Coordinates of C-alpha atoms in Angstrom, one line a residue:
Chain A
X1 CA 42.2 132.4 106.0
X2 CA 39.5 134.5 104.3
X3 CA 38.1 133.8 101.0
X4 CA 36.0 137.3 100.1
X5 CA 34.0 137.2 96.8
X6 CA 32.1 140.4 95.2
X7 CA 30.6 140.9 91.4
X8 CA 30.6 144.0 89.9
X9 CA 28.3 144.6 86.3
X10 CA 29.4 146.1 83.1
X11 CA 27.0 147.2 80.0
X12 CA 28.5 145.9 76.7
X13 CA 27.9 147.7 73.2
X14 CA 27.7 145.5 69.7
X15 CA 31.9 146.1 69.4
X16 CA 34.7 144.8 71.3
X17 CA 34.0 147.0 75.0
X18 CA 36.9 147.5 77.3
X19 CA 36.0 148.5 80.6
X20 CA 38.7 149.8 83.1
X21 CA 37.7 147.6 86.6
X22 CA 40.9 149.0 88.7
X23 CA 39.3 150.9 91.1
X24 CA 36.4 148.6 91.9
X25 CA 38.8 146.0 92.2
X26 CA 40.7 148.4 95.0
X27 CA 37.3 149.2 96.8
X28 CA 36.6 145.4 97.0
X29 CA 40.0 144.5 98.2
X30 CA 39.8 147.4 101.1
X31 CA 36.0 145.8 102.0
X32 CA 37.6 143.0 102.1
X33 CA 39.8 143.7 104.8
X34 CA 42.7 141.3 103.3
X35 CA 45.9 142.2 104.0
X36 CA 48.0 139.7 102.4
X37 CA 46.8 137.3 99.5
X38 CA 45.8 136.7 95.8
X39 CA 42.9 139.0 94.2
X40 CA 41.4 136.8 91.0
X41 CA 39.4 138.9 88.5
X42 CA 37.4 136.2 86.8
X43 CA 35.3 136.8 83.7
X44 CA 32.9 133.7 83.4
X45 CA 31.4 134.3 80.4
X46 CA 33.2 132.6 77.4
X47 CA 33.3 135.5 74.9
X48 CA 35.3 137.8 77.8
X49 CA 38.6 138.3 79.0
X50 CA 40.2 140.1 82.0
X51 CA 43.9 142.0 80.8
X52 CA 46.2 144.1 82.4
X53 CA 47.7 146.8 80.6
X54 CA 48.5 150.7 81.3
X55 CA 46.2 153.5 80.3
X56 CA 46.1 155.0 76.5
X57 CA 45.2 158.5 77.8
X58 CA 44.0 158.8 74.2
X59 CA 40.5 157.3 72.8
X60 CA 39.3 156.6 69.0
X61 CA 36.0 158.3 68.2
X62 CA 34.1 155.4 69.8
X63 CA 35.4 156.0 73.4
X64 CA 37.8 152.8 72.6
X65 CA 41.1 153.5 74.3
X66 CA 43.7 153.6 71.1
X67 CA 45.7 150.5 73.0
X68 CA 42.9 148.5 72.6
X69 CA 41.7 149.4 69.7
X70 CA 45.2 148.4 68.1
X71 CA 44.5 145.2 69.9
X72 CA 41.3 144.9 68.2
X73 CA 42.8 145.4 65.3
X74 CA 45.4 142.6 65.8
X75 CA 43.0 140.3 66.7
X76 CA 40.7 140.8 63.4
X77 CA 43.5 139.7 61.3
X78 CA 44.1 136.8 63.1
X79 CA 40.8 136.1 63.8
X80 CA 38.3 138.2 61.3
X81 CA 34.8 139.1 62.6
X82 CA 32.1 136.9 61.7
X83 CA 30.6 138.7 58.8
X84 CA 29.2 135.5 56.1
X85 CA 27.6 132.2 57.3
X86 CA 30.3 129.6 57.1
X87 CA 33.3 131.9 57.7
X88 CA 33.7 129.3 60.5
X89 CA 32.7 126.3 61.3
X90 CA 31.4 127.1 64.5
X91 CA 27.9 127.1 65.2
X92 CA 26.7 124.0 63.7
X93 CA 23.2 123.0 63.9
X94 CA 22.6 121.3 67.1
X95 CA 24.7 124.6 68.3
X96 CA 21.9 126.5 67.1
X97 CA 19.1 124.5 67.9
X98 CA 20.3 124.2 71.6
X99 CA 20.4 128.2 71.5
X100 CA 16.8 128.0 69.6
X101 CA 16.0 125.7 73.0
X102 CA 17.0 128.4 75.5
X103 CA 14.8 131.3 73.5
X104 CA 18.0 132.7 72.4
X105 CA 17.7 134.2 68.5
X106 CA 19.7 132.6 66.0
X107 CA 21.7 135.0 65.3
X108 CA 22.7 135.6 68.9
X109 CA 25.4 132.4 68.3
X110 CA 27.2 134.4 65.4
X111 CA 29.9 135.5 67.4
X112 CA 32.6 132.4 66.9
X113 CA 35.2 135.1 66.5
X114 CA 34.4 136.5 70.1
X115 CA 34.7 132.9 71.9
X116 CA 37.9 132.6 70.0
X117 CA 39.4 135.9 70.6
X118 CA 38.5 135.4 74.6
X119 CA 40.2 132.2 74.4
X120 CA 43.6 133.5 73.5
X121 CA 43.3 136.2 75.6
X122 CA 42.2 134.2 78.7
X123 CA 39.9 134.3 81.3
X124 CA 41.1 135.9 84.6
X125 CA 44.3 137.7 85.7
X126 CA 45.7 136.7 89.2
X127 CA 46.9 139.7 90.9
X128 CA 49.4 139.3 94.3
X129 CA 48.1 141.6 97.0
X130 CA 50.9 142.5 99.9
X131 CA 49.8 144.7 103.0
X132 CA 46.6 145.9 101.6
X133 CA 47.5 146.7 97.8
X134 CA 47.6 145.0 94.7
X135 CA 50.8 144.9 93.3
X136 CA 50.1 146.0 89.7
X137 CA 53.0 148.6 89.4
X138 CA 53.0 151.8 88.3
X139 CA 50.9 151.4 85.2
X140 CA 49.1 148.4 85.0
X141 CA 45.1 148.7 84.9
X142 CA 42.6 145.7 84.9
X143 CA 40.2 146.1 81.9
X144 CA 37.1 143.5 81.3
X145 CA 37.1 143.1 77.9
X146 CA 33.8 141.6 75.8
X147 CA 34.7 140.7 72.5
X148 CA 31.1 139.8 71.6
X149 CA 30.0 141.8 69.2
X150 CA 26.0 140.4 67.9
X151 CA 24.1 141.8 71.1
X152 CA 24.5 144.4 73.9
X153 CA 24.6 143.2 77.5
X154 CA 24.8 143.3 80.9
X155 CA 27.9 141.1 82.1
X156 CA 29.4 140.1 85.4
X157 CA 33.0 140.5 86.7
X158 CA 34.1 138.4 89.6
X159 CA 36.9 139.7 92.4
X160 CA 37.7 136.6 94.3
X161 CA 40.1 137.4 96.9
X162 CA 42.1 135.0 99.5
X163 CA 44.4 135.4 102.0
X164 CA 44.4 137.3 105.4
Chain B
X1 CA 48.3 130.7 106.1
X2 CA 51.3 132.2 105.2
X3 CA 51.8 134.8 102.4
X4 CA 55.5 135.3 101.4
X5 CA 56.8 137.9 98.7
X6 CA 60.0 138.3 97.0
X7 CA 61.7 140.5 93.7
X8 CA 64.0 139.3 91.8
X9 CA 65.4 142.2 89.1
X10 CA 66.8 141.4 85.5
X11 CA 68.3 143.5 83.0
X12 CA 66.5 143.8 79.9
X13 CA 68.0 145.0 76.4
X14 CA 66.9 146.6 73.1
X15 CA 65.6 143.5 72.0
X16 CA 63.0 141.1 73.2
X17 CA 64.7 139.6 75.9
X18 CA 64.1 136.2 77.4
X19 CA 65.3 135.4 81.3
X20 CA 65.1 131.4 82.9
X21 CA 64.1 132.3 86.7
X22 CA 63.6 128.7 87.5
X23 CA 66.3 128.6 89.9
X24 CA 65.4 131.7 91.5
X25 CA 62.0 130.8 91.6
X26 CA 62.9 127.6 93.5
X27 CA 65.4 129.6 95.6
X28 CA 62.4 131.8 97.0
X29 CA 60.3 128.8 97.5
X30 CA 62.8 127.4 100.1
X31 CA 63.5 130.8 101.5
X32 CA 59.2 131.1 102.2
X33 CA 59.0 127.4 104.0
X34 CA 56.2 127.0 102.5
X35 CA 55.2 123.3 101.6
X36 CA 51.9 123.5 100.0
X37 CA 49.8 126.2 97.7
X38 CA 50.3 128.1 94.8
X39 CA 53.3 130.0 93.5
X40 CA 52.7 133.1 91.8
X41 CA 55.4 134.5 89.1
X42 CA 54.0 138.3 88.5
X43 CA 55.4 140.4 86.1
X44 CA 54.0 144.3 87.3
X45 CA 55.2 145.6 84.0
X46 CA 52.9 146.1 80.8
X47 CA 55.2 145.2 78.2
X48 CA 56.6 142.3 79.6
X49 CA 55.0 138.7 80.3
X50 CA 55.8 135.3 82.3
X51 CA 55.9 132.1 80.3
X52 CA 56.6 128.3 81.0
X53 CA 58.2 126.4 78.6
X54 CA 60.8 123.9 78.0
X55 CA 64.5 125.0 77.3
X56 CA 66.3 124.9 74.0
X57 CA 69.5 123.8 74.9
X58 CA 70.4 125.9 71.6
X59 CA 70.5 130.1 71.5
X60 CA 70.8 132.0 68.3
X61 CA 73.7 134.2 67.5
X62 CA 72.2 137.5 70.5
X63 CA 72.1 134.4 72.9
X64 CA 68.1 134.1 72.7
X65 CA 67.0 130.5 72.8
X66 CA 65.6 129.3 69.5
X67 CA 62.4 128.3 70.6
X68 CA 61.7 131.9 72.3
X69 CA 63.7 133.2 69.0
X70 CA 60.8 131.2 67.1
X71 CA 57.9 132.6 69.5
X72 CA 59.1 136.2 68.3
X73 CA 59.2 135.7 64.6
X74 CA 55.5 134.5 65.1
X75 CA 55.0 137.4 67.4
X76 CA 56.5 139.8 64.9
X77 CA 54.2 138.8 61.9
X78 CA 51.1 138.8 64.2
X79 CA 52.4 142.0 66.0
X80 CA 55.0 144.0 63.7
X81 CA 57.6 146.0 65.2
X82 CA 56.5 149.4 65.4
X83 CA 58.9 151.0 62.9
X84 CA 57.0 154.4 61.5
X85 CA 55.1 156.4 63.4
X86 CA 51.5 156.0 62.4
X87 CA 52.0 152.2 62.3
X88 CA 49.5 151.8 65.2
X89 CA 46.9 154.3 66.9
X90 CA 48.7 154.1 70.1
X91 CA 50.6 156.0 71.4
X92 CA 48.1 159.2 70.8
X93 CA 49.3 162.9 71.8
X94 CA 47.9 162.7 75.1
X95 CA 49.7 159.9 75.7
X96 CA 53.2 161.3 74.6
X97 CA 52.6 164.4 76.9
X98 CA 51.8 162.5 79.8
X99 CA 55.0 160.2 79.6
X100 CA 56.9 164.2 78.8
X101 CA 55.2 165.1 82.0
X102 CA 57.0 162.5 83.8
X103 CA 60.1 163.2 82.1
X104 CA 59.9 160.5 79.8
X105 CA 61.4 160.9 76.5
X106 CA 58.5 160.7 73.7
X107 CA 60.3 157.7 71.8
X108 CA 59.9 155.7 75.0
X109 CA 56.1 155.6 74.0
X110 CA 56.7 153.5 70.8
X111 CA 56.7 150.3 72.3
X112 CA 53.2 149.7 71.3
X113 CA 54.1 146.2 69.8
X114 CA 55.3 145.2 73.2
X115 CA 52.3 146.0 74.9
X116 CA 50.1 144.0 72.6
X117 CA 52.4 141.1 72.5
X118 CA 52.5 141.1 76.5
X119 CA 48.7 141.3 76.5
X120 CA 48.6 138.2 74.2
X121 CA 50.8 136.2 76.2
X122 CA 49.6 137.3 79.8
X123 CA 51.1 138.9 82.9
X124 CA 51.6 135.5 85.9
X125 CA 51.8 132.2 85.7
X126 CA 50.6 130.0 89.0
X127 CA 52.4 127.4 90.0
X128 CA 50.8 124.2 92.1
X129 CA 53.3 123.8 95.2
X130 CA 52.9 120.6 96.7
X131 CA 55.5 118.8 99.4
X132 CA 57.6 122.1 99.2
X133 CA 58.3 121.9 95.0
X134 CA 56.8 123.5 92.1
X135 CA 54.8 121.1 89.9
X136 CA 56.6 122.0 86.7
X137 CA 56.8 118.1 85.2
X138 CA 60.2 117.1 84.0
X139 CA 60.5 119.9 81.1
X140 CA 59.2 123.1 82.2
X141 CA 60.8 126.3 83.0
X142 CA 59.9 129.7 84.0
X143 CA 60.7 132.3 81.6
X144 CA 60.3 136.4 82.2
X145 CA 59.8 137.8 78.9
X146 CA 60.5 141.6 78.0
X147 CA 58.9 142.8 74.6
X148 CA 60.1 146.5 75.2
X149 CA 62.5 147.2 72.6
X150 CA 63.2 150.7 72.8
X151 CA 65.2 150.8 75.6
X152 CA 67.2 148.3 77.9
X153 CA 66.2 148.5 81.5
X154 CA 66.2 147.2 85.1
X155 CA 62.9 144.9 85.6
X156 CA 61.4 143.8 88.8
X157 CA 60.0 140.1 89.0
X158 CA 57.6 139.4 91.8
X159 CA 57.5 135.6 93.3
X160 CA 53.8 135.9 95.3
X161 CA 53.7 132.4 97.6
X162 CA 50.2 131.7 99.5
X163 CA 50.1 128.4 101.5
X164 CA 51.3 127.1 104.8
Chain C
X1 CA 43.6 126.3 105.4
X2 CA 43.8 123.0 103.1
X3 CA 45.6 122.1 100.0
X4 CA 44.4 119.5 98.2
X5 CA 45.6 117.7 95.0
X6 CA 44.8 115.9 92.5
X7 CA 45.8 114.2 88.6
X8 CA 43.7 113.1 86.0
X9 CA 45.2 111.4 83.0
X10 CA 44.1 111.8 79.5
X11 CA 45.3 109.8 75.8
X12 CA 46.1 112.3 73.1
X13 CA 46.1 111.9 69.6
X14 CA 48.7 112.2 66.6
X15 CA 46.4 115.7 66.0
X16 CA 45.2 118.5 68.6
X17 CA 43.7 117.2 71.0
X18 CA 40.9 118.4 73.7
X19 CA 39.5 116.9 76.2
X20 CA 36.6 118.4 78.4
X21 CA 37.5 118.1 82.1
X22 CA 35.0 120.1 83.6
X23 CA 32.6 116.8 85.3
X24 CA 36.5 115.9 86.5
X25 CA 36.9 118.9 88.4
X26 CA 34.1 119.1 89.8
X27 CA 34.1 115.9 91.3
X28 CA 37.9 116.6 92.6
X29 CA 36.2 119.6 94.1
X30 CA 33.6 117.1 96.1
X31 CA 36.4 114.9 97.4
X32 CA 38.5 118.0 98.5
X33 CA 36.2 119.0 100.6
X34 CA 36.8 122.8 100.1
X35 CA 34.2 125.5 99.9
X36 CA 35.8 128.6 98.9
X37 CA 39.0 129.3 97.7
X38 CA 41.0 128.4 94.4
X39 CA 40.6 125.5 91.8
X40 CA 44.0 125.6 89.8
X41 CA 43.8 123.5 86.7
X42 CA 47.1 123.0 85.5
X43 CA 49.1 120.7 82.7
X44 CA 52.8 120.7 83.4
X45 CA 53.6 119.1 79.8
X46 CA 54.9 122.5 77.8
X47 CA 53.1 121.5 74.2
X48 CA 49.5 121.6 76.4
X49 CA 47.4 123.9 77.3
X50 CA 44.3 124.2 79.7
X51 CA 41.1 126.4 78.3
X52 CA 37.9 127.4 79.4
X53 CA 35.2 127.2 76.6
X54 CA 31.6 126.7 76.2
X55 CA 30.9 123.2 74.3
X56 CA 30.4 123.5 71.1
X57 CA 27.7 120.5 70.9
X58 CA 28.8 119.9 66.9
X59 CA 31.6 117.8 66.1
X60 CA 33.8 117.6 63.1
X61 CA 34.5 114.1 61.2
X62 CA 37.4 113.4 64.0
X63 CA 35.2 113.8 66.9
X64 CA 36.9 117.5 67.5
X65 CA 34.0 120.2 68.8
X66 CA 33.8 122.5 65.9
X67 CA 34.7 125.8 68.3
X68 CA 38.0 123.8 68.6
X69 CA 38.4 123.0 65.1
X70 CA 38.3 126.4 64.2
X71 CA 41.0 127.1 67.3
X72 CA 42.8 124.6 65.3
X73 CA 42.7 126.6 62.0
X74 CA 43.6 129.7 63.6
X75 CA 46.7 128.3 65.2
X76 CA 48.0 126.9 61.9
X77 CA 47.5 130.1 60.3
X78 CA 49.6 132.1 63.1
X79 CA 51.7 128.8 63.7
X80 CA 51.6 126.4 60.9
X81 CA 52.2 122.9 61.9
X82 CA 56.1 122.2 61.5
X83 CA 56.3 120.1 58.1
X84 CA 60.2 120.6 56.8
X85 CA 63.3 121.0 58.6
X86 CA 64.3 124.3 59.1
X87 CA 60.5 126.0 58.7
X88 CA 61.4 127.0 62.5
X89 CA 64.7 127.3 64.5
X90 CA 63.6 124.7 67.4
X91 CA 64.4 122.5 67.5
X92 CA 69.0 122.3 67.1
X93 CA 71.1 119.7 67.7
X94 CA 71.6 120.2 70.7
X95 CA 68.2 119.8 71.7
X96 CA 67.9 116.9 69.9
X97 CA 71.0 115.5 70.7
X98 CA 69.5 115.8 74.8
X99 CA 66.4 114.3 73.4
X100 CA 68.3 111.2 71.8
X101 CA 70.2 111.4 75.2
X102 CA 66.3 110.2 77.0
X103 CA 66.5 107.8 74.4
X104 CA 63.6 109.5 72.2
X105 CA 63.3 109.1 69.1
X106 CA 64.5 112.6 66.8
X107 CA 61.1 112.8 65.1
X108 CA 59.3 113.4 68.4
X109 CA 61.4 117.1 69.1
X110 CA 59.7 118.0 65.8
X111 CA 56.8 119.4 67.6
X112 CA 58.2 123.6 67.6
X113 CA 54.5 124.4 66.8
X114 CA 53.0 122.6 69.9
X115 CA 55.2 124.8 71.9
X116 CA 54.3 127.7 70.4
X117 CA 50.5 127.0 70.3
X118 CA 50.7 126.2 74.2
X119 CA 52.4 129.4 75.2
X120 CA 50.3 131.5 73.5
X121 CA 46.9 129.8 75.1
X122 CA 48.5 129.3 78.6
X123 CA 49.1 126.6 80.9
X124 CA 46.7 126.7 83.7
X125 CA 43.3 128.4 84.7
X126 CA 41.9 129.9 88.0
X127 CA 38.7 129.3 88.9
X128 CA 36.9 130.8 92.0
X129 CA 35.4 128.0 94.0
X130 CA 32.0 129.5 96.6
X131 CA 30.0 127.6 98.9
X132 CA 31.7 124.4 97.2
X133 CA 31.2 125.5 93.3
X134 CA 33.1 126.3 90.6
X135 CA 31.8 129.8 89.6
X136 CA 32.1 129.3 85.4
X137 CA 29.1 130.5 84.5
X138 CA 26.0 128.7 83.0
X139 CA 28.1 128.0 79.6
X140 CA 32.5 127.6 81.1
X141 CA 33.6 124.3 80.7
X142 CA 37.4 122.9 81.3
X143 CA 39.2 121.9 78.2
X144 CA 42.7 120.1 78.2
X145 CA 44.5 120.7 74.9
X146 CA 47.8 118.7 74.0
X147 CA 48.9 120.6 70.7
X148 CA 51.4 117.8 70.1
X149 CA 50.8 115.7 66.8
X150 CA 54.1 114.0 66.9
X151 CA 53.2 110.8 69.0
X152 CA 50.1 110.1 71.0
X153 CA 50.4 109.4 74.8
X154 CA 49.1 109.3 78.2
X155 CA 49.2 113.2 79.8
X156 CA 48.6 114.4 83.3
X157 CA 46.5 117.3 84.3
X158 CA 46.5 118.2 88.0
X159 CA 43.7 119.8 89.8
X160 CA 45.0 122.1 92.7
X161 CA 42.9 123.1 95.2
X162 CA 42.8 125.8 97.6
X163 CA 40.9 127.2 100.3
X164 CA 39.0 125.8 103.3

């Protein structure tokens, strides 16, 4: 058994960034050399998600593929951007001060909506590989999603791959 | 190690349709030999999703379950129906040619809901397998979901088992 | 290549309940003796869920992490909490004439939104395990939700490890 684990970085914006990860997740299987196993694409950060969905073709004026951007959409009636102080109840104080703490700014823990959105959304998507290729169909992409919206940033993507 | 891989098709319909592959799940998991690791119940297409839940003993009057019957009257006020064009961004004209291209018709495209509900409730569920069974607990069932309500079709289910 | 498993029981609440596993699954890691491969946290009860989530460090009056509170109120704005008969389908009569069946009591089938909640967020999580950690980033930490305010009990959440 081989367990094979590669990162790969993607630059955020202040708005919800998709970013299409299919073919890095391809190259990294084939450096891999894993025939036959499970490929994990893991988003540790807790205001990210990992999807699979098929390509829009077409993009809003922001680059934001028009799927997504419906999702956005979606999501900000359920779960409305954090616009005024006490929208949520999330961050409290010691929230804050614990941020203050690690030289973060304030206003860098505004993003309550983000955390939420990635938690309904989840965190990774397991993807069955069978001699050599993921098994994702005919449409289905892998897009790192960062729903955080107060600060633009580099953030990390994991491929964890195991099997043989 | 051994990596075992099976399909399983369903019929879908012009409605969201709701399919208990528990059995067949369990079927493929004797047919592997495999006594310990982690079942993997993938669905490959972009509209559709894989759920566990319990069953509902009762169905509404199309035969859906209640409780899946209940998950789609959330769904629906979360995630409307797309009923007029316009009604979401996606799909965009790009989009529309691209499915002509592959001799799609262009109302195939307007399944826009289905893609964001599938998104929302994920693609795989993975299954502990320990001492040759599924760890469901005494309730839970595997469900294959289809959102895609513009046309019924012929779906493939992928059971992905990695274990010895 | 070993499998190793292990369950960690947890008391709920007559409210939504979560309880951070994360120093749990770490130490399940340490007895597994696995270095790289697969954590799979996983509840097998279908009214739970299992999350990853940075901690909140404020609590509310009940002891509930404020990021979780507001979880809470975003759940019972998409899924209000099931207060009169007939607000969903779930559950019939034949469901709860099974339930009576287990000798339960009716009250405790009353719990349609729990369901619904837990579908929605998921069942299990992935976590990439290297050189013996859990890769969740400096902020991921392992919730266990039970969304079921019908009765308070004793639930099981099974750690599932993978690798070698």
């Amino acid at each position: 058994m081989t367990v094979y684990h590669e990162t790969v970085t993607v630059q955020s914006d202040r708005r919800p960034t998709f970013h299409d990860l299919t073919d890095e997740a391809r190259a990294a299987l084939l450096r891999s050399g894993i025939q036959n196993g499970i490929l994990l694409v893991f988003s540790q950060h807790t205001t990210c998600s990992v999807l699979i969905q098929e390509t829009s073709d077409d993009v809003d004026d922001a680059g934001t593929e028009l799927l997504m951007q419906d999702l956005v959409t979606v999501l900000e009636r359920l779960i409305p951007t954090l616009r005024t102080e006490g929208q949520y109840r999330h961050p409290g104080p010691r929230h804050i001060e614990a941020a203050t703490g690690r030289n973060e700014l304030p206003g860098w823990s505004l993003n309550t909506d983000a955390h939420l959105r990635s938690v309904i959304l989840g965190r990774s998507q397991a993807i069955p590989v069978l001699e050599g290729s993921m098994l994702l169909g005919e449409f289905g992409r892998i897009y790192f999603a960062d729903f955080d919206q107060v600060r633009a940033r580099e953030r990390t993507v994991r491929f964890h791959i195991i099997g043989e």
